[in-house]
Amino acid sequence: MTDLQVNTKLPLRRNRPGTKAKDWCHWPEETSENMDSLYHIQQYIQQSIRRNPSDIDFILQSPDQQDEGVWKYEHLRQFCLELNDLTVLLQVFIRIKYHFKLINNLLLLFFF
């Protein structure tokens, strides 16, 4: 198989434009041994979160033969990704409630 050919036996793991919320990331799960992409650790963590977000012990459990430092780094990376999403969602409410106070405080701090 050349670089330009696509392996059609593997499921396509992409969310197409117009995908409904119930079908978002709705593809078969893979074991950590079968994941061979560059971001396989991130993919495994996200798959574990989608399976059961309340099962913290399972989400934090490292697969066999996984470097502990890389595992911790990828969890921190996933936390930052989700924190960014939360920040964007809260940004509208923060702007409405605190926008003028922040501007006034910054101007006062700047002038004094």
PDB file of C-alpha atoms in Angstrom:
ATOM      1  CA  MET A   1       0.000   0.000   0.000  1.00  0.00           C
ATOM      2  CA  THR A   2       1.475   3.372  -0.984  1.00  0.00           C
ATOM      3  CA  ASP A   3       1.276   6.574   1.022  1.00  0.00           C
ATOM      4  CA  LEU A   4      -1.602   7.831  -1.112  1.00  0.00           C
ATOM      5  CA  GLN A   5      -3.801   4.783  -0.601  1.00  0.00           C
ATOM      6  CA  VAL A   6      -6.256   4.700   2.269  1.00  0.00           C
ATOM      7  CA  ASN A   7      -6.815   1.589   4.343  1.00  0.00           C
ATOM      8  CA  THR A   8     -10.585   1.133   4.130  1.00  0.00           C
ATOM      9  CA  LYS A   9     -10.629  -1.670   6.709  1.00  0.00           C
ATOM     10  CA  LEU A  10     -10.102   0.776   9.583  1.00  0.00           C
ATOM     11  CA  PRO A  11     -13.056   2.877  10.767  1.00  0.00           C
ATOM     12  CA  LEU A  12     -12.797   6.532   9.874  1.00  0.00           C
ATOM     13  CA  ARG A  13     -12.435   8.435  13.141  1.00  0.00           C
ATOM     14  CA  ARG A  14     -13.622  11.863  12.089  1.00  0.00           C
ATOM     15  CA  ASN A  15     -16.651  13.954  12.882  1.00  0.00           C
ATOM     16  CA  ARG A  16     -17.973  15.306   9.614  1.00  0.00           C
ATOM     17  CA  PRO A  17     -19.607  18.739   9.331  1.00  0.00           C
ATOM     18  CA  GLY A  18     -23.264  18.502  10.301  1.00  0.00           C
ATOM     19  CA  THR A  19     -22.760  15.564  12.667  1.00  0.00           C
ATOM     20  CA  LYS A  20     -25.494  15.453  15.298  1.00  0.00           C
ATOM     21  CA  ALA A  21     -24.566  15.596  18.980  1.00  0.00           C
ATOM     22  CA  LYS A  22     -25.685  12.005  19.622  1.00  0.00           C
ATOM     23  CA  ASP A  23     -23.381  10.763  16.832  1.00  0.00           C
ATOM     24  CA  TRP A  24     -20.370  12.864  17.882  1.00  0.00           C
ATOM     25  CA  CYS A  25     -17.305  10.613  18.389  1.00  0.00           C
ATOM     26  CA  HIS A  26     -19.549   7.574  17.965  1.00  0.00           C
ATOM     27  CA  TRP A  27     -17.194   4.926  16.615  1.00  0.00           C
ATOM     28  CA  PRO A  28     -16.076   1.520  17.900  1.00  0.00           C
ATOM     29  CA  GLU A  29     -13.617   1.478  20.786  1.00  0.00           C
ATOM     30  CA  GLU A  30     -10.081   0.209  20.324  1.00  0.00           C
ATOM     31  CA  THR A  31      -7.692  -1.382  22.763  1.00  0.00           C
ATOM     32  CA  SER A  32      -4.490   0.474  23.559  1.00  0.00           C
ATOM     33  CA  GLU A  33      -2.479  -2.189  21.706  1.00  0.00           C
ATOM     34  CA  ASN A  34      -4.369  -1.571  18.452  1.00  0.00           C
ATOM     35  CA  MET A  35      -3.885   2.194  18.489  1.00  0.00           C
ATOM     36  CA  ASP A  36      -0.929   3.122  16.332  1.00  0.00           C
ATOM     37  CA  SER A  37      -1.436   6.806  15.618  1.00  0.00           C
ATOM     38  CA  LEU A  38       0.862   9.579  16.745  1.00  0.00           C
ATOM     39  CA  TYR A  39      -1.681  10.654  19.358  1.00  0.00           C
ATOM     40  CA  HIS A  40      -2.635   7.175  20.559  1.00  0.00           C
ATOM     41  CA  ILE A  41      -2.294   8.049  24.259  1.00  0.00           C
ATOM     42  CA  GLN A  42      -4.543  11.084  23.894  1.00  0.00           C
ATOM     43  CA  GLN A  43      -6.983   8.982  21.865  1.00  0.00           C
ATOM     44  CA  TYR A  44      -7.029   6.302  24.565  1.00  0.00           C
ATOM     45  CA  ILE A  45      -7.648   8.861  27.350  1.00  0.00           C
ATOM     46  CA  GLN A  46     -10.468  10.522  25.407  1.00  0.00           C
ATOM     47  CA  GLN A  47     -12.002   7.131  24.663  1.00  0.00           C
ATOM     48  CA  SER A  48     -11.878   6.261  28.379  1.00  0.00           C
ATOM     49  CA  ILE A  49     -13.562   9.549  29.278  1.00  0.00           C
ATOM     50  CA  ARG A  50     -16.321   9.021  26.698  1.00  0.00           C
ATOM     51  CA  ARG A  51     -16.930   5.483  27.956  1.00  0.00           C
ATOM     52  CA  ASN A  52     -17.728   6.553  31.522  1.00  0.00           C
ATOM     53  CA  PRO A  53     -16.766  10.071  32.665  1.00  0.00           C
ATOM     54  CA  SER A  54     -17.506   9.279  36.321  1.00  0.00           C
ATOM     55  CA  ASP A  55     -15.112   6.282  36.526  1.00  0.00           C
ATOM     56  CA  ILE A  56     -12.018   8.238  37.556  1.00  0.00           C
ATOM     57  CA  ASP A  57     -10.005   5.149  38.545  1.00  0.00           C
ATOM     58  CA  PHE A  58     -10.380   3.637  35.074  1.00  0.00           C
ATOM     59  CA  ILE A  59      -9.528   6.926  33.341  1.00  0.00           C
ATOM     60  CA  LEU A  60      -6.352   7.378  35.400  1.00  0.00           C
ATOM     61  CA  GLN A  61      -5.233   3.741  35.066  1.00  0.00           C
ATOM     62  CA  SER A  62      -2.242   3.535  32.743  1.00  0.00           C
ATOM     63  CA  PRO A  63      -2.120   0.834  30.047  1.00  0.00           C
ATOM     64  CA  ASP A  64       0.642  -1.766  30.302  1.00  0.00           C
ATOM     65  CA  GLN A  65       4.107  -0.739  29.104  1.00  0.00           C
ATOM     66  CA  GLN A  66       3.239   2.969  29.223  1.00  0.00           C
ATOM     67  CA  ASP A  67       5.814   5.488  30.461  1.00  0.00           C
ATOM     68  CA  GLU A  68       4.483   7.161  33.616  1.00  0.00           C
ATOM     69  CA  GLY A  69       5.797  10.621  32.717  1.00  0.00           C
ATOM     70  CA  VAL A  70       4.200  10.565  29.281  1.00  0.00           C
ATOM     71  CA  TRP A  71       0.952   9.295  30.797  1.00  0.00           C
ATOM     72  CA  LYS A  72       0.850  12.152  33.321  1.00  0.00           C
ATOM     73  CA  TYR A  73       1.747  14.692  30.644  1.00  0.00           C
ATOM     74  CA  GLU A  74      -1.068  13.494  28.370  1.00  0.00           C
ATOM     75  CA  HIS A  75      -3.574  13.715  31.237  1.00  0.00           C
ATOM     76  CA  LEU A  76      -2.446  17.267  31.932  1.00  0.00           C
ATOM     77  CA  ARG A  77      -2.771  18.030  28.226  1.00  0.00           C
ATOM     78  CA  GLN A  78      -6.312  16.619  28.162  1.00  0.00           C
ATOM     79  CA  PHE A  79      -7.207  18.683  31.228  1.00  0.00           C
ATOM     80  CA  CYS A  80      -5.987  21.849  29.483  1.00  0.00           C
ATOM     81  CA  LEU A  81      -7.995  21.017  26.351  1.00  0.00           C
ATOM     82  CA  GLU A  82     -11.174  20.627  28.370  1.00  0.00           C
ATOM     83  CA  LEU A  83     -10.396  23.700  30.464  1.00  0.00           C
ATOM     84  CA  ASN A  84     -10.143  25.709  27.232  1.00  0.00           C
ATOM     85  CA  ASP A  85     -13.620  24.543  26.228  1.00  0.00           C
ATOM     86  CA  LEU A  86     -14.993  25.574  29.623  1.00  0.00           C
ATOM     87  CA  THR A  87     -13.292  28.966  29.350  1.00  0.00           C
ATOM     88  CA  VAL A  88     -14.906  29.618  25.980  1.00  0.00           C
ATOM     89  CA  LEU A  89     -18.327  28.662  27.345  1.00  0.00           C
ATOM     90  CA  LEU A  90     -17.955  30.915  30.386  1.00  0.00           C
ATOM     91  CA  GLN A  91     -16.483  33.818  28.438  1.00  0.00           C
ATOM     92  CA  VAL A  92     -19.905  35.149  27.430  1.00  0.00           C
ATOM     93  CA  PHE A  93     -21.132  35.290  31.025  1.00  0.00           C
ATOM     94  CA  ILE A  94     -17.943  36.860  32.326  1.00  0.00           C
ATOM     95  CA  ARG A  95     -18.006  39.589  29.682  1.00  0.00           C
ATOM     96  CA  ILE A  96     -21.581  40.552  30.491  1.00  0.00           C
ATOM     97  CA  LYS A  97     -21.150  40.605  34.263  1.00  0.00           C
ATOM     98  CA  TYR A  98     -17.621  41.900  34.818  1.00  0.00           C
ATOM     99  CA  HIS A  99     -16.579  43.704  31.650  1.00  0.00           C
ATOM    100  CA  PHE A 100     -17.082  47.261  32.868  1.00  0.00           C
ATOM    101  CA  LYS A 101     -15.621  46.584  36.285  1.00  0.00           C
ATOM    102  CA  LEU A 102     -12.477  45.113  34.759  1.00  0.00           C
ATOM    103  CA  ILE A 103     -12.038  48.036  32.397  1.00  0.00           C
ATOM    104  CA  ASN A 104     -12.518  50.540  35.210  1.00  0.00           C
ATOM    105  CA  ASN A 105     -10.118  48.703  37.494  1.00  0.00           C
ATOM    106  CA  LEU A 106      -7.492  48.400  34.781  1.00  0.00           C
ATOM    107  CA  LEU A 107      -7.770  52.104  33.978  1.00  0.00           C
ATOM    108  CA  LEU A 108      -7.490  52.995  37.633  1.00  0.00           C
ATOM    109  CA  LEU A 109      -4.489  50.733  38.053  1.00  0.00           C
ATOM    110  CA  PHE A 110      -2.931  52.160  34.939  1.00  0.00           C
ATOM    111  CA  PHE A 111      -3.336  55.773  36.001  1.00  0.00           C
ATOM    112  CA  PHE A 112      -2.287  55.295  39.617  1.00  0.00           C
TER     113      PHE A 112
END
